CSV table of C-alpha atoms in Angstrom, one decimal:
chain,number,residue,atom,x,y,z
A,1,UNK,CA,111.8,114.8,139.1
A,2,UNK,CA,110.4,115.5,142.4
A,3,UNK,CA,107.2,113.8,141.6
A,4,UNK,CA,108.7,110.3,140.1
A,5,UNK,CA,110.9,110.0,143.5
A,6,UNK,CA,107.8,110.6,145.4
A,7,UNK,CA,105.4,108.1,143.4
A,8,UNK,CA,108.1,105.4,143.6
A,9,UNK,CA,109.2,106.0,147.5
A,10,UNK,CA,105.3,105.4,147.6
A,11,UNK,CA,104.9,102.3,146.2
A,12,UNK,CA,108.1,101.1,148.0
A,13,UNK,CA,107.0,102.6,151.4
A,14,UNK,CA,103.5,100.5,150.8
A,15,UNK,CA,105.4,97.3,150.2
A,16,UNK,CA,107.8,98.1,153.1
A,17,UNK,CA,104.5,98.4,155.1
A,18,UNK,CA,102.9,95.1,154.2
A,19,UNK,CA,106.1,93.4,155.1
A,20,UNK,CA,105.9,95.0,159.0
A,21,UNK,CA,102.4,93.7,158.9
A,22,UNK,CA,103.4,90.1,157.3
A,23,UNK,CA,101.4,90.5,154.2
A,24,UNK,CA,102.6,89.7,151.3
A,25,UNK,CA,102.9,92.5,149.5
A,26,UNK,CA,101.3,93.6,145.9
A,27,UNK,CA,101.6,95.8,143.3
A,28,UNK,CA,98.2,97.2,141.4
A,29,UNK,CA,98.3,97.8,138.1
A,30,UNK,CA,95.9,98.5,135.6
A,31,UNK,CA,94.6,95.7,133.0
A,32,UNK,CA,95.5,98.2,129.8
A,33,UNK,CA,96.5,95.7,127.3
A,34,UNK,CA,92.1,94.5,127.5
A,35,UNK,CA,90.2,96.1,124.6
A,36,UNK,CA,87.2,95.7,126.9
A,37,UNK,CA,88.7,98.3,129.2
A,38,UNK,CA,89.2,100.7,126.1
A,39,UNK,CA,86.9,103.1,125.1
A,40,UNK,CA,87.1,105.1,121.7
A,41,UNK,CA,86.7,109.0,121.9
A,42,UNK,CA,86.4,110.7,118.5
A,43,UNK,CA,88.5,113.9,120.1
A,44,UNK,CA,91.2,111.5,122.3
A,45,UNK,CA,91.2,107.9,119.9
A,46,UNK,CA,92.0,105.0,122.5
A,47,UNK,CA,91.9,105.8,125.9
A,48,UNK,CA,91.5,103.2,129.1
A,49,UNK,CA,87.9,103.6,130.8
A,50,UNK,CA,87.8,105.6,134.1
A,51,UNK,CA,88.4,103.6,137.1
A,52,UNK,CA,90.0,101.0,135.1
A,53,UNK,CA,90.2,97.3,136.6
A,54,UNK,CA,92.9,96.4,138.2
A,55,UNK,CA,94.8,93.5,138.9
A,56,UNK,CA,97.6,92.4,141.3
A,57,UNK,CA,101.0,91.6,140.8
A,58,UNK,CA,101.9,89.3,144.0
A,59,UNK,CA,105.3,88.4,145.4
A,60,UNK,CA,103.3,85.1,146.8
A,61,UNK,CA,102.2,83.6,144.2
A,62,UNK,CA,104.7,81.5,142.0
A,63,UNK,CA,103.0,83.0,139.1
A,64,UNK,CA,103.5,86.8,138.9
A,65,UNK,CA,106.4,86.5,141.8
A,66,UNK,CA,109.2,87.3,139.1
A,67,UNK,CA,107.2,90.3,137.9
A,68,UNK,CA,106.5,91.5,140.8
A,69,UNK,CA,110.6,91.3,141.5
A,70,UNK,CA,112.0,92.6,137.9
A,71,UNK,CA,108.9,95.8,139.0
A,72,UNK,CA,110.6,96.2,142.0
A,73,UNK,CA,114.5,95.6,140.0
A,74,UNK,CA,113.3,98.8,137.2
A,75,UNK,CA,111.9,101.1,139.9
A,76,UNK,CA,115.4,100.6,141.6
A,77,UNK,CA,116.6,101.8,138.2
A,78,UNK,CA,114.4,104.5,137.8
A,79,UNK,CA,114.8,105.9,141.0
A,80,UNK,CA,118.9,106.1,140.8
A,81,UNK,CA,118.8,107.7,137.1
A,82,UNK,CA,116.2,110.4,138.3
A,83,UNK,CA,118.3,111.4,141.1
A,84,UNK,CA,121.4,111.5,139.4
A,85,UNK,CA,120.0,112.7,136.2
A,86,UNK,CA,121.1,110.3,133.7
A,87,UNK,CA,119.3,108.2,131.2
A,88,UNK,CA,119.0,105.0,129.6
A,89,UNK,CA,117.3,103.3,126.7
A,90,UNK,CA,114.8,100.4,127.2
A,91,UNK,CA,117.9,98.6,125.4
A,92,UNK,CA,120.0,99.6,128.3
A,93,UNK,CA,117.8,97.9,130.7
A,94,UNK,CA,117.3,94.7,128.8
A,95,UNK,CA,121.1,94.4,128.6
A,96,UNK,CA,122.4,95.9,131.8
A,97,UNK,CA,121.2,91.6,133.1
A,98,UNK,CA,119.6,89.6,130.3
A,99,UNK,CA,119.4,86.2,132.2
A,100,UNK,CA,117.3,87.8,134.6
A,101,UNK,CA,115.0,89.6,132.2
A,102,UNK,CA,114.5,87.0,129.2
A,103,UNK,CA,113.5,89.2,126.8
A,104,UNK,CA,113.1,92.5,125.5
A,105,UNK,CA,109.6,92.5,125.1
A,106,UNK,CA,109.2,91.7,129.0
A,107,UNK,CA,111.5,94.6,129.8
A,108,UNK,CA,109.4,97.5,127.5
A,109,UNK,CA,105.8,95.4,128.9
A,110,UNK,CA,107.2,96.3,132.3
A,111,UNK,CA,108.1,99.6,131.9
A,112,UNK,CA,104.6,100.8,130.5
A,113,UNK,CA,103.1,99.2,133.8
A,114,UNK,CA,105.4,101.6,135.6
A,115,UNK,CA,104.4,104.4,134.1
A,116,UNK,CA,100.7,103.4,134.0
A,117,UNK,CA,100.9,102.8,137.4
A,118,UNK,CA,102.8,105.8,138.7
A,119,UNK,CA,100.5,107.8,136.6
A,120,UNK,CA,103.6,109.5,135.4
A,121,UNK,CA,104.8,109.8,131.7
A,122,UNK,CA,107.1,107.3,130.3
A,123,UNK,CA,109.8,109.8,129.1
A,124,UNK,CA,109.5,111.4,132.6
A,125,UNK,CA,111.1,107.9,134.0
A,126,UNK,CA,114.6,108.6,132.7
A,127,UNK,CA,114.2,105.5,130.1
A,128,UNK,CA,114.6,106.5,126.1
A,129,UNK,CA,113.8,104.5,123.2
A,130,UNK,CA,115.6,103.5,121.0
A,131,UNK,CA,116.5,106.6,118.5
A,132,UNK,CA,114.3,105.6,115.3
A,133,UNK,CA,112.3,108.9,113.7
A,134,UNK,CA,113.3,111.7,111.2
A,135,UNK,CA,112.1,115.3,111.2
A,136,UNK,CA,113.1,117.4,107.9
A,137,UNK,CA,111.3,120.7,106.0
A,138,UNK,CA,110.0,124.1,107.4
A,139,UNK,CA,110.5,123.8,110.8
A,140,UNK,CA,113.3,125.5,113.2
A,141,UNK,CA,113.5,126.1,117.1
A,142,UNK,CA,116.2,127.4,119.5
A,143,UNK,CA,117.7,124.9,122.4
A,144,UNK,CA,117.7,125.8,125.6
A,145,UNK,CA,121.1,126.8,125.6
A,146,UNK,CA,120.5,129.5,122.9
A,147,UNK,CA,121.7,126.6,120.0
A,148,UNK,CA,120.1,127.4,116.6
A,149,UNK,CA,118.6,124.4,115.1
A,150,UNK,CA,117.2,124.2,111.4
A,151,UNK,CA,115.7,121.4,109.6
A,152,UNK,CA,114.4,123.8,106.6
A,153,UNK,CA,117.9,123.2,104.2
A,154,UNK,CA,117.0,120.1,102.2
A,155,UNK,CA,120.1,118.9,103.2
A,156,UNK,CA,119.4,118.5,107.1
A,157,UNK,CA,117.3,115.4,108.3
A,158,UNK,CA,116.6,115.9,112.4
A,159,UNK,CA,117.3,112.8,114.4
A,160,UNK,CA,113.8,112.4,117.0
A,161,UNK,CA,115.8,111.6,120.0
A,162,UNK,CA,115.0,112.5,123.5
A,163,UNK,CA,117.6,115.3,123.5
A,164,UNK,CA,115.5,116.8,120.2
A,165,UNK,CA,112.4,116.4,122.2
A,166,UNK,CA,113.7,117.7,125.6
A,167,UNK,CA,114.5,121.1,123.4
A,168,UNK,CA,111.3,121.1,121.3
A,169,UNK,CA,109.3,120.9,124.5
A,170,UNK,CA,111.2,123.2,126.4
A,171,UNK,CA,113.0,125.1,123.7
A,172,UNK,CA,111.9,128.4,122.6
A,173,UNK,CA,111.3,129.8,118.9
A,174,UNK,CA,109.3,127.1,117.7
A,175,UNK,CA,108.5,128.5,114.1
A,176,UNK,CA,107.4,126.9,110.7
A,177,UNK,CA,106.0,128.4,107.9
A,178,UNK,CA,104.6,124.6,106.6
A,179,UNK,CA,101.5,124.3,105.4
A,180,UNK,CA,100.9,121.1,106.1
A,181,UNK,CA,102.9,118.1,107.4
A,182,UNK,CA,103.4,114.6,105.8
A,183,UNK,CA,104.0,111.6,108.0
A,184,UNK,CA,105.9,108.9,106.0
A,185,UNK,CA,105.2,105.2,106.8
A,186,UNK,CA,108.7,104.0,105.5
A,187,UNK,CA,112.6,105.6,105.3
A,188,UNK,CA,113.0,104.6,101.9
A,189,UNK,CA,110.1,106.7,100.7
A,190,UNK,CA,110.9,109.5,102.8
A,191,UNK,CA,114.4,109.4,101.5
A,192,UNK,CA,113.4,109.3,98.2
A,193,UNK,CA,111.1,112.5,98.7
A,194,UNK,CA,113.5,114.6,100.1
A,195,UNK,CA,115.8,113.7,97.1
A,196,UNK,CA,113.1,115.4,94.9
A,197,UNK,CA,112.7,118.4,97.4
A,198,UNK,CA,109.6,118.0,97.9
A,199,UNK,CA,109.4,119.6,101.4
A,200,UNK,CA,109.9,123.2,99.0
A,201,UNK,CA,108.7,122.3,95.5
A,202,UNK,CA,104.9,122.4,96.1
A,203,UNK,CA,104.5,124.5,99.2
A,204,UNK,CA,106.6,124.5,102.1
A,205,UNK,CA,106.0,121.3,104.9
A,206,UNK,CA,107.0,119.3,107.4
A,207,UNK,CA,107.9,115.6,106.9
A,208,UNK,CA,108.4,113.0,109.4
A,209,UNK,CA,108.9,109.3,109.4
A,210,UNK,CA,108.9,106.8,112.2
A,211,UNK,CA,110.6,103.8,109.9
A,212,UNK,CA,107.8,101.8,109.8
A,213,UNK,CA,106.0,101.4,113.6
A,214,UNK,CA,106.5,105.0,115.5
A,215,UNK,CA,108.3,105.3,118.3
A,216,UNK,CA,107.3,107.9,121.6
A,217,UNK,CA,109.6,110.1,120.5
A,218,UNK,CA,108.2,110.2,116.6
A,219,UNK,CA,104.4,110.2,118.2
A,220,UNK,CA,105.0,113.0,120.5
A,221,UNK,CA,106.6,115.0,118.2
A,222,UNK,CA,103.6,114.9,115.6
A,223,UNK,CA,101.4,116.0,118.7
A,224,UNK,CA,103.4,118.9,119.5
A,225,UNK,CA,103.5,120.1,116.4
A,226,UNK,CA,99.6,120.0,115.2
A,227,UNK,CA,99.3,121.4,119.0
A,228,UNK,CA,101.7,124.3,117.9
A,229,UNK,CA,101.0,125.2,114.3
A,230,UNK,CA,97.2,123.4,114.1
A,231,UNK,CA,98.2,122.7,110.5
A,232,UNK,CA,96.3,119.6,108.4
A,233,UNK,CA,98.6,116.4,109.0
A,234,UNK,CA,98.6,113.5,106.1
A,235,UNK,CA,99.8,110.3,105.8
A,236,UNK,CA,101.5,108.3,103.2
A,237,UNK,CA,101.3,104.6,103.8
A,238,UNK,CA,101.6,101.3,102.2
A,239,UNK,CA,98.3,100.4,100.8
A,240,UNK,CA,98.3,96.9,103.1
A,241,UNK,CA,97.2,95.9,106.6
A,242,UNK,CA,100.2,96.8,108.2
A,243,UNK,CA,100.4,100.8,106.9
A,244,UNK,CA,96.9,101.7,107.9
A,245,UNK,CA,97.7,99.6,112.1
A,246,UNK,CA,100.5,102.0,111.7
A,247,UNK,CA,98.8,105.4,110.6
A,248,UNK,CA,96.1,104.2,113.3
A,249,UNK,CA,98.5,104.3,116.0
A,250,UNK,CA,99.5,108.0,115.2
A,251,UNK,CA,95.7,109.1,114.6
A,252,UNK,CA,94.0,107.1,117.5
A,253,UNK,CA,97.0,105.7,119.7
A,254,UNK,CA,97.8,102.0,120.6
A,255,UNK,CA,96.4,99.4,123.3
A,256,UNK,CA,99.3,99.2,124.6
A,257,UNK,CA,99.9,103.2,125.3
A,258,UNK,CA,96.0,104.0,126.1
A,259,UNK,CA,96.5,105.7,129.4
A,260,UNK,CA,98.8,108.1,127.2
A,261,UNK,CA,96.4,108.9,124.7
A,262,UNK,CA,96.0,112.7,125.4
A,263,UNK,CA,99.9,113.1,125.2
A,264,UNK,CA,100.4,110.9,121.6
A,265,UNK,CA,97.2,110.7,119.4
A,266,UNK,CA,96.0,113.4,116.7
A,267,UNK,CA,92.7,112.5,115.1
A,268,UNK,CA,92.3,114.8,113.1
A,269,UNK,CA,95.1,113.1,111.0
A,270,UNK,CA,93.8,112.4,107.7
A,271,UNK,CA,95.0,109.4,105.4
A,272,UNK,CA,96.1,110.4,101.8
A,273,UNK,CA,97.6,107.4,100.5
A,274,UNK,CA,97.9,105.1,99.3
A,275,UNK,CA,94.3,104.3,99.0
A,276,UNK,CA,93.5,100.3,97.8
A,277,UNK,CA,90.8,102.3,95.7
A,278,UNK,CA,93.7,104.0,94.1
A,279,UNK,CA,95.3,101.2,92.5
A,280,UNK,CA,92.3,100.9,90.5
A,281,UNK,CA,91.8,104.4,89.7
A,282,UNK,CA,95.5,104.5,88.7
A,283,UNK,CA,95.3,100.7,86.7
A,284,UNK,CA,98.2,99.6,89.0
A,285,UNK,CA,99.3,96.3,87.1
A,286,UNK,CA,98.2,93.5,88.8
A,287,UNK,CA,101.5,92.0,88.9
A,288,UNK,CA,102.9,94.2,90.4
A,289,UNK,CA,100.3,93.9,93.6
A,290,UNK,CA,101.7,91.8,96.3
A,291,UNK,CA,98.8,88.8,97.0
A,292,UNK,CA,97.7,88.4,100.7
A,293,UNK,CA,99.2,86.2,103.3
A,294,UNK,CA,97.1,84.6,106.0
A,295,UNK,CA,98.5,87.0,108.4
A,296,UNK,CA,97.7,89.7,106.6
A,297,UNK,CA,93.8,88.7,106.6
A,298,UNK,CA,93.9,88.3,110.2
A,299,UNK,CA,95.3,91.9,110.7
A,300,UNK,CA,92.7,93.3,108.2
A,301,UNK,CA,89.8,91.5,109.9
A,302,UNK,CA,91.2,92.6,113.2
A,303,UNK,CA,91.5,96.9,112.4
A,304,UNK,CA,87.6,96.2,110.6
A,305,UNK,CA,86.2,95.5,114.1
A,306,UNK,CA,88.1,98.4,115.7
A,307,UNK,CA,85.6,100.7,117.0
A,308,UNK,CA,86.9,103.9,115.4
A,309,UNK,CA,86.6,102.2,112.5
A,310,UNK,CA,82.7,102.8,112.6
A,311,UNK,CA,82.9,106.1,112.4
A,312,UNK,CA,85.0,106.1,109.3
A,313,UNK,CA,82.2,105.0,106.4
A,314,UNK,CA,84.8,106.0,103.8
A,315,UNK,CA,88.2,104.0,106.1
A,316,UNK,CA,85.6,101.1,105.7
A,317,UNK,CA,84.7,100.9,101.7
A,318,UNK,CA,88.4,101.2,101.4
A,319,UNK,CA,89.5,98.2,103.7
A,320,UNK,CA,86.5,96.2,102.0
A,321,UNK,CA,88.0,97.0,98.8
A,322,UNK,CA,91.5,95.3,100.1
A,323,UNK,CA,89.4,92.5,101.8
A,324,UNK,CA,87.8,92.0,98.4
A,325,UNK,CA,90.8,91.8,96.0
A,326,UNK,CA,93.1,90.1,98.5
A,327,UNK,CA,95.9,92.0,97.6
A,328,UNK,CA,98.2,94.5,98.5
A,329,UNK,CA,100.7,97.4,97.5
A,330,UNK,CA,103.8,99.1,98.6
A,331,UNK,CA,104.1,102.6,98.0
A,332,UNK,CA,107.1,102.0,95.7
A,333,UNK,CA,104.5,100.5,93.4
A,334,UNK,CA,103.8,104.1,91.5
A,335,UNK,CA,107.0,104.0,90.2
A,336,UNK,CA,105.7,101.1,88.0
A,337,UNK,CA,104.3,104.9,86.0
A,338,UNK,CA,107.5,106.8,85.9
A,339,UNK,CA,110.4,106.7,88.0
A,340,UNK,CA,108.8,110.2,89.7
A,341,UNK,CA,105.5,109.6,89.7
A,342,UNK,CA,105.2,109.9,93.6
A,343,UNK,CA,106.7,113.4,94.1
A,344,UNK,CA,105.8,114.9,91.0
A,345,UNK,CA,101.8,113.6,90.2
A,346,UNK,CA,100.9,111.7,92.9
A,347,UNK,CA,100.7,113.8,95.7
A,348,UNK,CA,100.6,117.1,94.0
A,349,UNK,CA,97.4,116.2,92.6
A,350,UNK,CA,96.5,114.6,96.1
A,351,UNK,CA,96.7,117.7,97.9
A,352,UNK,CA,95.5,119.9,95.6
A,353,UNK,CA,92.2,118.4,94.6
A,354,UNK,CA,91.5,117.1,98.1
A,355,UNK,CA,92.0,113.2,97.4
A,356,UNK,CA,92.2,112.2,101.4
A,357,UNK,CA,89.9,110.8,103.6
C-alpha cells in the first residue's frame, strides 16, 4: 500500500511542480498497445522491449487534454481506496460518472496505463474485475483467517474473485494432489465435464475456465498454480480463431497486458484440443462444421503472423489446416458421436496417448 501512495504522490507532486514553473504539465506513459515495441520470449511470451518508447499525455493540447484529466480523476480514486482499504471493480469506476468517461473501454484502457506507468500491478491498485472464472477438482488451501476451503467435492465450483486470489496468494496450505490441470475455453463445456466427474474419473485434476476471454483474476490463478505444483497444464478450446487468441493469451499473454507478462503467462501450456486436424481424423460431419466469416479470416491471418507462432511448426500446419478448409468447430461438435464422447473418449484417449501439441 505504501508503495502505490508513494508512486501516485509522485506523479502528482511532478505535475504540482510543472504548474509552479508554468509548464504544462504531462504524464509519460509507455506505447504498450504497439506490437513493434513487443518482443516474444520463449520462457516470458509477450513482453514490452526494455526502455520502451514513450509518449506524452498533455493537459495542453486539445487532443489528449481529457485523458490526461480522467488519469488524473482515477489516480484520485486509487489513491482514496488504498488508503482506506476498500475496493472497486473497473465497473465501479465506469459507473461511479459515465458522462465523463464515455465508455467502458476508455475506463479499463486507462487503468492499464496506470499501472504500466506506476510500474505497480493492476490488482495492487485497489480496482477488481469483474468476477468471471471457475476453479473446481483437487485443489484446497486455508484463508488467512484459518477458513478451510475445498474445491475437491464435485459438487463445489470456486468463484476466481479477488477475495479467492487475495487467500491463494497469501493463504497457507496450498495442496493438490492433480496431476494435471485443464483450462476450459467455455462454461458450458466445463459444466458439462464436471457433470461427468471428470476432475476424479481418470486421474485427479484441476479445471478452470475463464468463460470465454480470461480475466486477471482467471490468468493469475493458472500462474500460481503451475508455479506451485509445476504440473502439465492443457487446454480445451473451440477449434476456430477465436479459441486458439484465447489459449494464446493464457500461454504467451496479451498486447494489451505485456508489461505484466512475468506475473500472467505460462508457456509451457500445451494445446490439446480441439485440433482442426481432429475433425478429420474423427470424420466430424461437414455439416455440422460452422463455415468461416470474414472476421474470422482476418483473426486467423492475424495469430499466423504472431511471432511465437514461428516457433510452433506443429500450431502452424494446424492453423493452415483451418485456413485451408475455411471452416470451423465448436467443441460441442463431438457430441455429433455420442452424447459423451468428450469426457469419456476424447480426452481420455488425449491424455493418455499424448495427442497435444
Amino acid at each position: 500500500s505504501s508503495e502505490v501512495l508513494e508512486a501516485i504522490e509522485n506523479t502528482i507532486q511532478n505535475v504540482f511542480e510543472s504548474l509552479a514553473q508554468k509548464k504544462a504539465p504531462v504524464l509519460t506513459v509507455a506505447n504498450r498497445a504497439d506490437w513493434r515495441n513487443i518482443e516474444f520470449k520463449d520462457s516470458v511470451g509477450l513482453q514490452m522491449i526494455p526502455r520502451c518508447p514513450t509518449k506524452q499525455i498533455r493537459s495542453d493540447c486539445p487532443r489528449s487534454a481529457l485523458k490526461f484529466a480522467l488519469m488524473l480523476k482515477i489516480l484520485s480514486m486509487i489513491y482514496k481506496m488504498v488508503q482506506s482499504n476498500t475496493y472497486a471493480t473497473k465497473r465501479d469506476i465506469y459507473y461511479s460518472d459515465t458522462q465523463l468517461f464515455g465508455s467502458q473501454s476508455v475506463v479499463d484502457n486507462i487503468i492499464n496505463d496506470i499501472s504500466c506507468m506506476l510500474r505497480i500491478p493492476r490488482r495492487s491498485l485497489h480496482i477488481l474485475s469483474t468476477t468471471k472464472g471457475f476453479v473446481a477438482g483437487n485443489l484446497s488451501y486455508t484463508e488467512e483467517d484459518g477458513t478451510k476451503v475445498n474445491c475437491t467435492s464435485s459438487a463445489t465450483v470456486c468463484i476466481i474473485k479477488q477475495e479467492f486470489i487475495a487467500s491463494v496468494f497469501a493463504g497457507k496450505d496450498l495442496i493438490s494432489h492433480a496431476k494435471f490441470m485443464l483450462i476450459v475455453e467455455k462454461d458450458a463445456t466445463f459444466q458439462r465435464l464436471l457433470d461427468d466427474d471428470f476432475c476424479n474419473k481418470l486421474s485427479p485434476c484441476i479445471m478452470i475456465t475463464g468463460r470465454g476471454v480470461p480475466d486477471l483474476n482467471t490468468r493469475l490463478l493458472v500462474r500460481k498454480l503451475w508455479d506451485s505444483f509445476q504440473i502439465p497444464i492443457f487446454t480445451l478450446m473451440d477449434a476456430d480463431p477465436h479459441g486458439i487468441e484465447i489459449m494464446c493469451i493464457y500461454k504467451y499473454g496479451s498486447v494489451s497486458m505485456s508489461f505484466e507478462a512475468h506475473r500472467l503467462t505460462v508457456p509451457s501450456i500445451k494445446w490439446l484440443g480441439l485440433l482442426p486436424s481432429d475433425l478429420e481424423r474423427l470424420n466430424i460431419r461437414k455439416d455440422a462444421l460452422i463455415p468461416f466469416t470474414k472476421r474470422d479470416q482476418n483473426k486467423l491471418a492475424s495469430i499466423q503472423k504472431r511471432p511465437y507462432i514461428a516457433c510452433q511448426p506443429m500450431w502452424r500446419k494446424e492453423l493452415e489446416i483451418m485456413a485451408a478448409s475455411k471452416l470451423k468447430a465448436e467443441i460441442q461438435v463431438l457430441t455429433s458421436l455420442s452424447s459423451d464422447y468428450l469426457s469419456r473418449v476424447y480426452l481420455p484417449n488425449k491424455l493418455q496417448f499424448g495427442g497435444w501439441l
